[in-house]
Coordinates of N, CA and C in Angstrom, one line a residue:
M1 N 0.9 -1.1 0.0 CA 0.0 0.0 0.0 C 0.9 1.2 0.0
I2 N 0.7 2.1 -0.9 CA 1.4 3.4 -0.9 C 0.4 4.5 -1.0
G3 N 0.9 5.7 -0.5 CA 0.1 6.9 -0.6 C 0.8 8.0 0.0
T4 N 0.1 9.1 0.1 CA 0.7 10.3 0.7 C 0.0 10.7 1.9
I5 N 0.7 11.0 3.0 CA 0.1 11.5 4.2 C 0.7 13.0 4.4
R6 N -0.2 13.9 4.5 CA 0.1 15.3 4.7 C -0.5 15.8 6.0
S7 N 0.4 16.4 6.8 CA 0.0 16.9 8.0 C 1.0 18.1 8.4
L8 N 0.4 19.1 9.0 CA 1.3 20.2 9.6 C 1.9 19.8 10.9
D9 N 1.6 18.7 11.4 CA 1.9 18.3 12.8 C 2.7 17.0 12.7
G10 N 4.0 17.1 13.1 CA 4.9 15.9 13.0 C 4.3 14.7 14.0
G11 N 3.8 15.1 15.1 CA 3.2 14.1 15.9 C 2.0 13.4 15.4
M12 N 1.2 14.2 14.8 CA 0.0 13.6 14.0 C 0.4 12.7 12.9
R13 N 1.4 13.1 12.2 CA 2.0 12.2 11.1 C 2.4 10.9 11.6
E14 N 3.1 10.9 12.6 CA 3.6 9.6 13.3 C 2.4 8.8 13.7
Q15 N 1.4 9.5 14.3 CA 0.2 8.7 14.8 C -0.6 8.1 13.6
I16 N -0.6 8.9 12.5 CA -1.3 8.4 11.3 C -0.6 7.1 10.8
H17 N 0.8 7.2 10.7 CA 1.5 6.0 10.2 C 1.3 4.8 11.2
E18 N 1.3 5.1 12.4 CA 1.1 3.9 13.4 C -0.3 3.4 13.2
R19 N -1.3 4.2 13.1 CA -2.7 3.8 12.9 C -2.9 2.9 11.6
I20 N -2.3 3.4 10.6 CA -2.4 2.7 9.3 C -1.7 1.3 9.5
H21 N -0.6 1.2 10.0 CA 0.2 0.0 10.3 C -0.7 -0.9 11.1
R22 N -1.2 -0.4 12.2 CA -2.0 -1.2 13.2 C -3.2 -1.8 12.4
T23 N -3.9 -0.9 11.7 CA -5.2 -1.3 11.0 C -4.9 -2.4 9.9
A24 N -3.9 -2.2 9.2 CA -3.5 -3.2 8.1 C -3.1 -4.5 8.8
T25 N -2.4 -4.4 9.9 CA -1.9 -5.7 10.5 C -3.2 -6.4 11.1
H26 N -4.1 -5.6 11.7 CA -5.3 -6.3 12.4 C -6.3 -6.9 11.3
I27 N -6.3 -6.1 10.2 CA -7.1 -6.7 9.0 C -6.6 -8.0 8.6
A28 N -5.3 -8.0 8.4 CA -4.7 -9.3 8.0 C -4.9 -10.4 9.0
Q29 N -4.7 -10.1 10.2 CA -4.8 -11.1 11.3 C -6.3 -11.5 11.4
S30 N -7.3 -10.6 11.1 CA -8.7 -11.0 11.2 C -9.0 -12.1 10.1
M31 N -8.2 -12.1 9.0 CA -8.4 -13.0 7.9 C -7.5 -14.2 8.1
G32 N -6.9 -14.3 9.2 CA -6.0 -15.5 9.5 C -4.7 -15.5 8.8
T33 N -4.2 -14.3 8.5 CA -2.9 -14.3 7.9 C -2.0 -13.2 8.4
S34 N -0.8 -13.3 8.2 CA 0.2 -12.2 8.5 C 1.4 -12.5 7.7
Y35 N 2.1 -11.4 7.4 CA 3.3 -11.6 6.5 C 4.5 -11.1 7.4
P36 N 5.6 -11.9 7.4 CA 6.7 -11.4 8.1 C 7.5 -10.5 7.1
I37 N 8.4 -9.7 7.7 CA 9.2 -8.8 6.8 C 10.1 -9.6 5.9
T38 N 10.2 -9.1 4.7 CA 11.2 -9.7 3.7 C 12.6 -9.1 4.1
Y39 N 13.4 -9.9 4.6 CA 14.7 -9.4 5.2 C 15.9 -10.1 4.5
N40 N 16.8 -9.4 4.0 CA 18.1 -10.0 3.5 C 19.1 -10.1 4.7
D41 N 19.6 -11.3 4.8 CA 20.6 -11.6 5.8 C 21.9 -10.9 5.3
P42 N 22.4 -9.9 6.1 CA 23.5 -9.0 5.6 C 24.8 -9.9 5.3
A43 N 25.1 -10.9 6.1 CA 26.3 -11.7 5.8 C 26.1 -12.5 4.6
L44 N 24.9 -13.0 4.3 CA 24.7 -13.8 3.0 C 24.7 -12.8 1.8
V45 N 24.2 -11.6 1.9 CA 24.3 -10.7 0.8 C 25.8 -10.4 0.5
E46 N 26.6 -10.1 1.6 CA 28.0 -9.9 1.4 C 28.7 -11.0 0.7
E47 N 28.4 -12.2 1.1 CA 29.0 -13.5 0.6 C 28.6 -13.6 -0.9
M48 N 27.4 -13.3 -1.3 CA 27.0 -13.5 -2.6 C 27.2 -12.4 -3.6
L49 N 27.7 -11.2 -3.1 CA 27.9 -10.1 -4.0 C 29.0 -10.5 -5.1
P50 N 30.1 -11.2 -4.8 CA 31.1 -11.5 -5.9 C 30.4 -12.3 -7.0
A51 N 29.6 -13.2 -6.7 CA 28.9 -14.1 -7.7 C 28.0 -13.2 -8.6
L52 N 27.3 -12.2 -8.0 CA 26.4 -11.3 -8.7 C 27.3 -10.5 -9.6
H53 N 28.4 -9.9 -9.0 CA 29.3 -9.1 -9.8 C 29.8 -9.8 -11.0
A54 N 30.2 -11.1 -10.8 CA 30.8 -11.9 -11.8 C 29.8 -12.2 -13.0
V55 N 28.6 -12.4 -12.7 CA 27.6 -12.7 -13.7 C 27.0 -11.4 -14.4
A56 N 26.6 -10.5 -13.5 CA 25.9 -9.3 -14.1 C 26.8 -8.1 -14.4
G57 N 28.0 -8.2 -13.8 CA 28.9 -6.9 -13.9 C 28.7 -6.0 -12.7
R58 N 29.8 -5.6 -12.2 CA 29.7 -4.8 -10.9 C 28.9 -3.6 -11.2
E59 N 29.0 -3.0 -12.4 CA 28.2 -1.8 -12.7 C 26.7 -2.0 -12.7
N60 N 26.3 -3.2 -12.9 CA 24.8 -3.5 -12.9 C 24.2 -4.0 -11.6
V61 N 25.0 -4.1 -10.6 CA 24.5 -4.5 -9.3 C 24.4 -3.3 -8.4
Q62 N 23.2 -3.0 -7.9 CA 22.9 -1.9 -7.0 C 22.4 -2.4 -5.7
L63 N 23.0 -1.9 -4.6 CA 22.4 -2.2 -3.3 C 21.5 -1.1 -3.1
I64 N 20.2 -1.4 -2.6 CA 19.2 -0.4 -2.4 C 18.8 -0.5 -0.9
D65 N 18.1 0.6 -0.5 CA 17.6 0.7 0.9 C 16.5 -0.3 1.0
A66 N 16.2 -0.7 2.2 CA 15.2 -1.6 2.5 C 13.8 -1.0 2.0
I67 N 13.0 -1.9 1.5 CA 11.6 -1.5 1.1 C 10.7 -2.5 1.8
T68 N 9.4 -2.1 1.9 CA 8.4 -2.8 2.7 C 7.5 -3.6 1.8
G69 N 8.0 -4.4 0.9 CA 7.2 -5.3 0.0 C 6.7 -6.5 0.9
A70 N 5.6 -7.0 0.5 CA 5.2 -8.3 1.1 C 5.4 -9.4 0.1
E71 N 6.1 -10.4 0.5 CA 6.5 -11.5 -0.3 C 6.5 -12.8 0.4
D72 N 6.0 -13.8 -0.4 CA 6.0 -15.2 0.3 C 7.4 -15.6 0.6
F73 N 8.4 -15.1 0.0 CA 9.8 -15.4 0.3 C 10.1 -15.2 1.7
S74 N 9.5 -14.2 2.4 CA 9.8 -13.9 3.8 C 9.5 -15.1 4.7
F75 N 8.6 -16.0 4.3 CA 8.4 -17.3 5.2 C 9.6 -18.2 5.1
F76 N 10.2 -18.3 3.9 CA 11.5 -19.1 3.8 C 12.6 -18.5 4.6
A77 N 12.8 -17.1 4.5 CA 13.8 -16.4 5.2 C 13.7 -16.4 6.7
E78 N 12.5 -16.7 7.2 CA 12.4 -17.0 8.6 C 13.0 -18.2 9.1
Q79 N 13.2 -19.2 8.2 CA 13.7 -20.5 8.6 C 15.2 -20.6 8.2
V80 N 15.7 -20.0 7.2 CA 17.1 -20.0 6.9 C 17.5 -18.6 6.3
P81 N 18.8 -18.3 6.4 CA 19.2 -17.0 5.9 C 18.8 -16.8 4.5
G82 N 18.2 -15.6 4.2 CA 17.7 -15.3 2.9 C 18.3 -14.1 2.2
F83 N 18.2 -14.2 0.9 CA 18.7 -13.1 0.1 C 17.8 -12.9 -1.1
F84 N 16.9 -11.9 -1.0 CA 16.0 -11.5 -2.1 C 16.5 -10.4 -2.9
F85 N 16.5 -10.6 -4.2 CA 17.0 -9.5 -5.1 C 16.1 -9.3 -6.3
F86 N 16.2 -8.2 -6.9 CA 15.4 -7.9 -8.1 C 16.3 -8.1 -9.3
L87 N 15.8 -8.8 -10.3 CA 16.5 -9.0 -11.5 C 16.2 -7.9 -12.5
G88 N 15.1 -7.4 -12.5 CA 14.8 -6.4 -13.6 C 14.2 -7.0 -14.8
G89 N 13.3 -6.4 -15.5 CA 12.7 -6.9 -16.7 C 12.0 -5.9 -17.5
K90 N 12.3 -4.6 -17.3 CA 11.6 -3.6 -18.0 C 12.0 -3.6 -19.5
P91 N 11.1 -3.3 -20.5 CA 11.5 -3.3 -21.8 C 12.8 -2.5 -22.1
L92 N 13.7 -3.0 -22.9 CA 15.0 -2.4 -23.1 C 14.8 -1.1 -23.8
D93 N 13.7 -0.8 -24.6 CA 13.6 0.5 -25.2 C 12.9 1.5 -24.4
K94 N 12.7 1.2 -23.1 CA 12.0 2.2 -22.3 C 12.8 2.6 -21.1
T95 N 12.7 3.8 -20.7 CA 13.4 4.2 -19.4 C 12.6 3.8 -18.2
E96 N 13.1 3.8 -17.0 CA 12.4 3.4 -15.8 C 11.1 4.2 -15.7
E97 N 11.2 5.5 -16.0 CA 10.0 6.4 -15.9 C 8.9 6.0 -17.0
E98 N 9.3 5.5 -18.1 CA 8.3 5.2 -19.2 C 7.7 3.8 -19.0
A99 N 8.5 2.9 -18.3 CA 7.9 1.5 -18.2 C 6.8 1.5 -17.2
A100 N 5.8 0.7 -17.6 CA 4.6 0.6 -16.7 C 4.9 -0.2 -15.4
P101 N 4.5 0.2 -14.3 CA 4.8 -0.5 -13.1 C 4.1 -1.9 -13.0
H102 N 4.6 -2.7 -12.1 CA 3.9 -4.0 -11.8 C 2.5 -3.8 -11.5
H103 N 1.7 -4.8 -11.6 CA 0.3 -4.9 -11.2 C -0.5 -3.8 -11.8
T104 N -0.2 -3.4 -13.0 CA -1.0 -2.5 -13.8 C -1.3 -3.1 -15.2
P105 N -2.3 -2.7 -15.9 CA -2.7 -3.4 -17.2 C -1.7 -3.2 -18.2
D106 N -0.8 -2.2 -18.2 CA 0.2 -2.0 -19.2 C 1.5 -2.7 -18.9
F107 N 1.6 -3.4 -17.8 CA 2.9 -3.9 -17.4 C 3.3 -5.0 -18.5
Y108 N 4.6 -4.9 -18.8 CA 5.2 -5.8 -19.8 C 6.6 -6.2 -19.3
I109 N 6.9 -7.5 -19.3 CA 8.3 -7.9 -18.8 C 9.0 -8.3 -20.1
D110 N 10.3 -7.8 -20.2 CA 11.2 -8.3 -21.3 C 11.8 -9.6 -20.8
E111 N 11.5 -10.7 -21.5 CA 11.9 -12.0 -21.0 C 13.4 -12.3 -21.3
S112 N 14.0 -11.4 -22.1 CA 15.5 -11.6 -22.3 C 16.3 -11.5 -21.0
G113 N 15.7 -10.9 -20.0 CA 16.4 -10.9 -18.7 C 16.3 -12.2 -17.9
L114 N 15.5 -13.1 -18.4 CA 15.5 -14.4 -17.7 C 16.7 -15.2 -17.7
E115 N 17.4 -15.1 -18.9 CA 18.7 -15.8 -19.0 C 19.7 -15.3 -17.9
L116 N 19.7 -14.0 -17.7 CA 20.6 -13.5 -16.7 C 20.2 -14.1 -15.3
G117 N 18.9 -14.1 -15.1 CA 18.4 -14.7 -13.8 C 18.8 -16.1 -13.5
V118 N 18.7 -16.9 -14.6 CA 19.1 -18.3 -14.4 C 20.6 -18.4 -14.2
R119 N 21.4 -17.7 -15.0 CA 22.8 -17.7 -14.8 C 23.2 -17.2 -13.4
T120 N 22.6 -16.2 -12.9 CA 22.8 -15.6 -11.5 C 22.5 -16.6 -10.5
L121 N 21.3 -17.2 -10.5 CA 21.0 -18.2 -9.5 C 21.9 -19.4 -9.5
A122 N 22.2 -19.9 -10.8 CA 23.1 -21.1 -10.8 C 24.5 -20.8 -10.3
N123 N 25.0 -19.6 -10.6 CA 26.4 -19.2 -10.1 C 26.4 -19.0 -8.6
M124 N 25.3 -18.3 -8.1 CA 25.3 -18.1 -6.6 C 25.1 -19.5 -5.9
T125 N 24.4 -20.4 -6.5 CA 24.2 -21.7 -5.8 C 25.5 -22.4 -5.9
L126 N 26.2 -22.5 -7.0 CA 27.5 -23.2 -7.0 C 28.5 -22.5 -6.1
D127 N 28.6 -21.2 -6.1 CA 29.5 -20.5 -5.2 C 29.2 -20.8 -3.8
Y128 N 27.9 -20.8 -3.4 CA 27.5 -21.1 -2.0 C 27.9 -22.5 -1.6
M129 N 27.7 -23.5 -2.6 CA 28.0 -24.9 -2.3 C 29.5 -25.1 -2.2
R130 N 30.3 -24.4 -3.0 CA 31.8 -24.5 -2.9 C 32.2 -24.0 -1.5
R131 N 31.7 -23.0 -1.0 CA 32.1 -22.4 0.2 C 31.7 -23.2 1.5
H132 N 30.5 -23.8 1.3 CA 29.9 -24.5 2.5 C 29.9 -26.0 2.3
A133 N 30.7 -26.6 1.5 CA 30.7 -28.0 1.2 C 31.2 -28.8 2.5
S134 N 30.5 -29.8 2.9 CA 30.9 -30.6 4.0 C 32.1 -31.5 3.6
P135 N 33.2 -31.5 4.4 CA 34.4 -32.3 4.1 C 34.1 -33.8 4.0

């Protein structure tokens, strides 16, 4: 959920944020569901960065600030260290501003990026297995 909250009072703005969070959480709980935060394990991210750089190129790997997306992946990351990343798939002939966002009727994914995704996951898996192989 995204939106704009405008207030001339900082305390009121904090209260509005808290109420929205509480309301959304309680609505989810009333339906018998809740979503844990999608959290990247910092040590795992650090360990996997060389594999990402090797496949995608250092210039194409960007670390971003945390975002508050809801993802089924979060349930896995509660059980084992997790690393969620975005591959990208906007049409190559469009800028980020021109590309339609996800969950809209005009959204289009350029499937040529899927090869990079497969190579990335394969390389990260092999790299991880080499580092953590049992003797």
